[in-house]
Short mmCIF file of C-alpha atoms in Angstrom, two decimals:
data_model
loop_
_atom_site.label_atom_id
_atom_site.label_comp_id
_atom_site.label_asym_id
_atom_site.label_seq_id
_atom_site.Cartn_x
_atom_site.Cartn_y
_atom_site.Cartn_z
CA MET A 1 -9.17 -28.03 -31.22
CA LYS A 2 -5.72 -27.01 -30.00
CA ARG A 3 -6.70 -23.36 -30.41
CA VAL A 4 -9.84 -23.88 -28.31
CA VAL A 5 -7.84 -25.61 -25.56
CA LEU A 6 -5.24 -22.82 -25.63
CA LEU A 7 -7.95 -20.16 -25.45
CA CYS A 8 -9.60 -21.91 -22.50
CA PHE A 9 -6.24 -22.15 -20.76
CA LEU A 10 -5.58 -18.43 -21.27
CA LEU A 11 -9.04 -17.51 -20.00
CA LEU A 12 -8.63 -19.77 -16.98
CA SER A 13 -5.20 -18.27 -16.23
CA THR A 14 -6.59 -14.74 -16.48
CA TRP A 15 -9.47 -15.63 -14.13
CA TRP A 16 -7.10 -17.33 -11.67
CA ASN A 17 -4.71 -14.36 -11.57
CA SER A 18 -7.61 -11.95 -11.18
CA ALA A 19 -9.24 -13.98 -8.42
CA PHE A 20 -6.15 -14.80 -6.37
CA SER A 21 -3.47 -12.21 -7.17
CA GLN A 22 -2.40 -9.86 -4.41
CA PRO A 23 -3.79 -6.33 -4.83
CA THR A 24 -1.40 -3.42 -4.39
CA LEU A 25 -1.92 -1.12 -1.41
CA VAL A 26 -1.08 2.43 -2.54
CA LEU A 27 0.10 4.77 0.23
CA SER A 28 0.94 8.46 -0.08
CA THR A 29 3.42 10.55 1.90
CA VAL A 30 5.69 13.59 1.55
CA ASP A 31 9.24 13.46 0.22
CA ASP A 32 10.73 16.47 2.05
CA PHE A 33 10.37 15.43 5.69
CA PRO A 34 13.82 14.10 6.71
CA PRO A 35 14.71 11.95 8.55
CA PHE A 36 11.22 10.40 8.29
CA ASN A 37 10.50 10.61 4.53
CA TYR A 38 12.81 12.13 1.94
CA MET A 39 14.43 11.57 -1.44
CA LYS A 40 17.96 10.18 -1.64
CA ASP A 41 19.63 9.09 -4.88
CA GLY A 42 16.26 9.32 -6.63
CA ALA A 43 14.38 7.07 -4.20
CA LEU A 44 12.16 7.60 -1.17
CA THR A 45 13.89 6.71 2.09
CA GLY A 46 13.65 7.51 5.80
CA ILE A 47 12.42 6.16 9.11
CA ASP A 48 8.75 6.00 8.13
CA ILE A 49 9.50 4.41 4.76
CA ASP A 50 11.51 1.61 6.35
CA ILE A 51 8.88 1.06 9.06
CA VAL A 52 6.02 0.86 6.54
CA GLU A 53 8.01 -1.48 4.28
CA GLU A 54 8.83 -3.74 7.25
CA MET A 55 5.16 -3.76 8.23
CA ALA A 56 4.21 -4.74 4.68
CA LYS A 57 6.80 -7.50 4.66
CA ARG A 58 5.43 -9.00 7.88
CA LEU A 59 1.89 -8.94 6.47
CA SER A 60 2.95 -10.14 2.98
CA LEU A 61 1.40 -6.99 1.50
CA ASP A 62 2.27 -5.66 -1.93
CA ILE A 63 2.60 -1.89 -1.43
CA LYS A 64 3.41 1.14 -3.54
CA ILE A 65 4.48 4.42 -1.90
CA VAL A 66 3.87 7.64 -3.83
CA SER A 67 4.69 11.21 -2.81
CA ALA A 68 2.93 14.58 -2.84
CA ILE A 69 2.92 17.77 -0.79
CA TRP A 70 1.21 17.22 2.57
CA LYS A 71 -2.00 18.98 1.58
CA GLY A 72 -2.10 16.77 -1.51
CA VAL A 73 -1.59 13.63 0.58
CA MET A 74 -4.66 14.47 2.65
CA LEU A 75 -6.75 15.27 -0.44
CA GLN A 76 -5.76 11.98 -2.08
CA ILE A 77 -6.76 9.99 1.00
CA LYS A 78 -10.03 11.87 1.43
CA ALA A 79 -11.03 11.25 -2.19
CA GLY A 80 -9.90 7.61 -2.18
CA ARG A 81 -7.36 8.21 -4.95
CA VAL A 82 -4.90 6.29 -2.75
CA ASP A 83 -5.59 3.60 -0.16
CA GLY A 84 -3.93 5.50 2.68
CA GLY A 85 -0.94 7.50 3.77
CA PHE A 86 1.38 8.56 6.56
CA ALA A 87 2.08 10.11 8.98
CA ALA A 88 -0.96 12.05 10.27
CA PHE A 89 -1.90 13.49 13.63
CA LEU A 90 -5.25 12.47 15.08
CA ASN A 91 -7.95 15.11 14.72
CA GLN A 92 -11.70 15.22 14.18
CA GLU A 93 -11.56 16.41 10.58
CA ARG A 94 -9.30 13.57 9.44
CA GLN A 95 -11.32 10.98 11.34
CA GLN A 96 -14.24 11.78 9.02
CA PHE A 97 -12.45 10.21 6.05
CA SER A 98 -9.70 8.07 7.62
CA LEU A 99 -9.24 4.78 9.46
CA TYR A 100 -6.40 5.14 11.97
CA THR A 101 -4.02 2.24 12.54
CA ALA A 102 -1.06 2.91 14.85
CA PRO A 103 1.72 5.52 15.08
CA VAL A 104 4.75 5.27 12.82
CA HIS A 105 6.53 7.99 14.79
CA TYR A 106 6.00 10.71 17.41
CA GLU A 107 6.46 14.41 16.72
CA ALA A 108 7.48 17.25 18.97
CA MET A 109 6.52 20.52 17.30
CA HIS A 110 8.80 23.48 18.07
CA LEU A 111 8.81 27.18 17.38
CA PHE A 112 12.03 28.20 15.62
CA VAL A 113 13.31 31.79 15.61
CA ASN A 114 16.15 33.79 14.15
CA GLN A 115 18.62 34.65 16.91
CA GLU A 116 18.85 38.15 15.44
CA LYS A 117 15.14 38.69 16.10
CA THR A 118 14.11 36.47 19.00
CA PHE A 119 11.20 37.17 21.34
CA PRO A 120 9.82 35.77 24.62
CA PHE A 121 7.23 33.02 24.34
CA THR A 122 5.03 31.63 27.10
CA SER A 123 1.73 31.11 25.24
CA LEU A 124 0.19 31.47 21.78
CA ARG A 125 -0.71 35.04 22.76
CA ASP A 126 2.95 35.90 22.22
CA LEU A 127 2.47 35.20 18.49
CA ASP A 128 -0.24 37.89 18.13
CA GLY A 129 0.54 40.19 15.22
CA LYS A 130 3.42 38.06 13.96
CA VAL A 131 3.98 36.15 10.71
CA ILE A 132 4.56 32.45 11.39
CA GLY A 133 5.58 29.82 8.85
CA LYS A 134 4.40 26.22 8.81
CA GLU A 135 4.30 23.38 6.31
CA SER A 136 1.39 23.53 3.83
CA GLY A 137 -1.58 21.63 5.26
CA ALA A 138 0.19 20.79 8.54
CA PHE A 139 -1.92 20.52 11.70
CA ILE A 140 -0.20 22.06 14.75
CA SER A 141 -2.87 21.85 17.46
CA GLU A 142 -6.51 22.71 18.06
CA ALA A 143 -5.48 25.80 20.03
CA PHE A 144 -3.17 26.98 17.24
CA GLN A 145 -5.92 26.42 14.65
CA GLN A 146 -8.40 28.47 16.69
CA ALA A 147 -5.90 31.31 17.07
CA GLU A 148 -5.16 31.21 13.33
CA ASP A 149 -8.88 31.23 12.48
CA SER A 150 -9.30 34.26 14.75
CA LYS A 151 -6.57 36.00 12.70
CA ARG A 152 -4.49 36.75 15.78
CA PHE A 153 -1.41 36.15 13.65
CA ILE A 154 -0.62 35.54 9.99
CA VAL A 155 0.34 32.03 8.88
CA HIS A 156 2.58 31.56 5.87
CA GLU A 157 2.32 28.04 4.42
CA GLY A 158 5.19 26.55 2.45
CA ILE A 159 7.71 23.71 2.47
CA ASN A 160 9.85 23.54 5.59
CA ALA A 161 13.21 24.29 3.94
CA ASN A 162 11.87 27.43 2.24
CA ASN A 163 10.24 28.61 5.47
CA LEU A 164 13.58 28.33 7.25
CA LYS A 165 15.33 30.27 4.48
CA MET A 166 12.74 33.04 4.85
CA LEU A 167 13.26 33.03 8.61
CA GLY A 168 17.00 33.38 8.06
CA LEU A 169 16.29 36.49 5.97
CA ASN A 170 13.95 37.88 8.69
CA ARG A 171 10.96 37.64 6.35
CA LEU A 172 9.13 35.54 8.97
CA ASP A 173 8.99 36.02 12.74
CA GLY A 174 9.05 32.31 13.44
CA VAL A 175 8.55 28.86 11.93
CA ILE A 176 6.82 25.88 13.54
CA GLY A 177 7.81 22.35 12.64
CA ASN A 178 8.94 18.94 13.82
CA LEU A 179 12.12 19.24 15.89
CA GLU A 180 14.13 16.49 14.13
CA VAL A 181 12.98 17.51 10.66
CA MET A 182 13.81 21.19 11.14
CA GLN A 183 17.20 20.44 12.66
CA TYR A 184 17.98 18.20 9.68
CA HIS A 185 17.08 21.02 7.27
CA LEU A 186 19.09 23.55 9.29
CA LYS A 187 22.21 21.39 9.01
CA THR A 188 21.68 21.01 5.26
CA LEU A 189 21.11 24.77 4.84
CA LYS A 190 24.03 25.59 7.19
CA LEU A 191 21.72 27.72 9.34
CA SER A 192 22.09 25.83 12.63
CA GLN A 193 24.04 28.67 14.23
CA LYS A 194 21.57 31.34 13.12
CA ILE A 195 18.16 29.70 13.70
CA ILE A 196 17.33 27.96 16.97
CA PRO A 197 14.37 26.09 18.52
CA LEU A 198 12.81 28.49 21.01
CA VAL A 199 10.17 26.34 22.72
CA ALA A 200 7.97 23.28 22.22
CA ILE A 201 4.46 23.99 20.94
CA GLY A 202 2.13 21.68 22.79
CA LYS A 203 2.83 18.06 23.71
CA LYS A 204 4.54 15.36 21.67
CA GLN A 205 1.96 13.85 19.33
CA ALA A 206 1.60 10.48 17.66
CA ALA A 207 1.70 10.48 13.84
CA TYR A 208 -0.27 7.58 12.37
CA LEU A 209 -0.52 5.49 9.24
CA ILE A 210 -4.10 6.03 8.09
CA LEU A 211 -6.32 4.30 5.52
CA SER A 212 -8.95 5.93 3.34
CA LYS A 213 -12.60 5.16 4.04
CA GLU A 214 -13.08 5.53 0.27
CA SER A 215 -10.44 2.90 -0.54
CA LYS A 216 -11.53 0.02 -2.78
CA TYR A 217 -8.90 -2.27 -1.25
CA PRO A 218 -10.57 -5.53 -0.13
CA ASN A 219 -11.57 -5.77 3.56
CA ILE A 220 -10.03 -2.39 4.42
CA GLN A 221 -11.34 -2.41 8.00
CA LYS A 222 -9.84 -5.85 8.63
CA LEU A 223 -6.57 -4.58 7.15
CA GLN A 224 -6.75 -1.60 9.51
CA GLN A 225 -6.59 -3.93 12.53
CA ARG A 226 -3.87 -6.13 11.01
CA ILE A 227 -1.64 -3.12 10.32
CA LYS A 228 -2.33 -1.74 13.80
CA ASN A 229 -1.26 -5.01 15.43
CA VAL A 230 1.98 -5.25 13.45
CA LEU A 231 3.01 -1.62 14.02
CA GLU A 232 2.36 -1.97 17.74
CA ASN A 233 4.43 -5.18 17.83
CA MET A 234 7.28 -3.37 16.07
CA GLN A 235 7.32 -0.83 18.88
CA ILE A 236 7.41 -3.63 21.49
CA ASP A 237 10.07 -5.81 19.85
CA GLY A 238 12.46 -2.89 19.29
CA SER A 239 12.23 -2.83 15.49
CA TYR A 240 11.05 0.78 15.45
CA GLN A 241 13.96 2.06 17.53
CA ARG A 242 16.49 0.06 15.51
CA ILE A 243 15.21 1.57 12.25
CA ALA A 244 15.08 5.07 13.72
CA ASN A 245 18.64 4.84 15.05
CA GLN A 246 19.98 3.85 11.62
CA HIS A 247 18.63 7.05 10.09
CA LEU A 248 19.30 9.39 13.01
CA MET A 249 22.99 8.48 12.93
CA GLU A 250 23.28 9.51 9.27
CA GLU A 251 24.59 12.98 8.46
CA PRO A 252 22.73 15.11 5.89
CA ASP A 253 24.35 15.26 2.43
#
């Protein structure tokens, strides 16, 4: 009889935990995008990481953040292998498989050049015939994508730090990337005096936390609105700027 009671208790406990336990929201991002997302002492850190963790705390969400290259992040979200990720620009292709919440940061994309081999730039036409580096899978702008598709210039895709090294060796004509991220890498690589930002490419863009339409997380569309509300409140109450300032004041290792 005691065994039957114990078995019933174990079955009831299993059902209760299954029915009422908090599911884990799995989010994917890159780990080489300082000061927003990067590895330090074996752990993911950065502005976006702290913002997403603060958002989760306010919503009492159990989250897990995993990392991949940017192209991999997008493929994971599209296939529903993760519940979402960050931080993505808004474009039509991504809207097909993503639910957008709110921005976690804003990005100003810049064209970086080697001072030994600079050139004038007033429009994308000035890139014709050149070899330009960008992060694998990164979206620059619709105009840039159209010019790339028309093969007006050659695009080399790779991680930002390696692209900057190649630019320093004059193996690329230019590299496009986020201003803060590239400047962080240049300090780390000790190339700040050799490679400079030439000009902004397009306008500053919002980079969002997005959720996968293929996610099996319960009530994902309701969660989309809840996350959106909290992230927007964090902008209003100053939490975003406080978190950003903490990281921007740190010097690269």
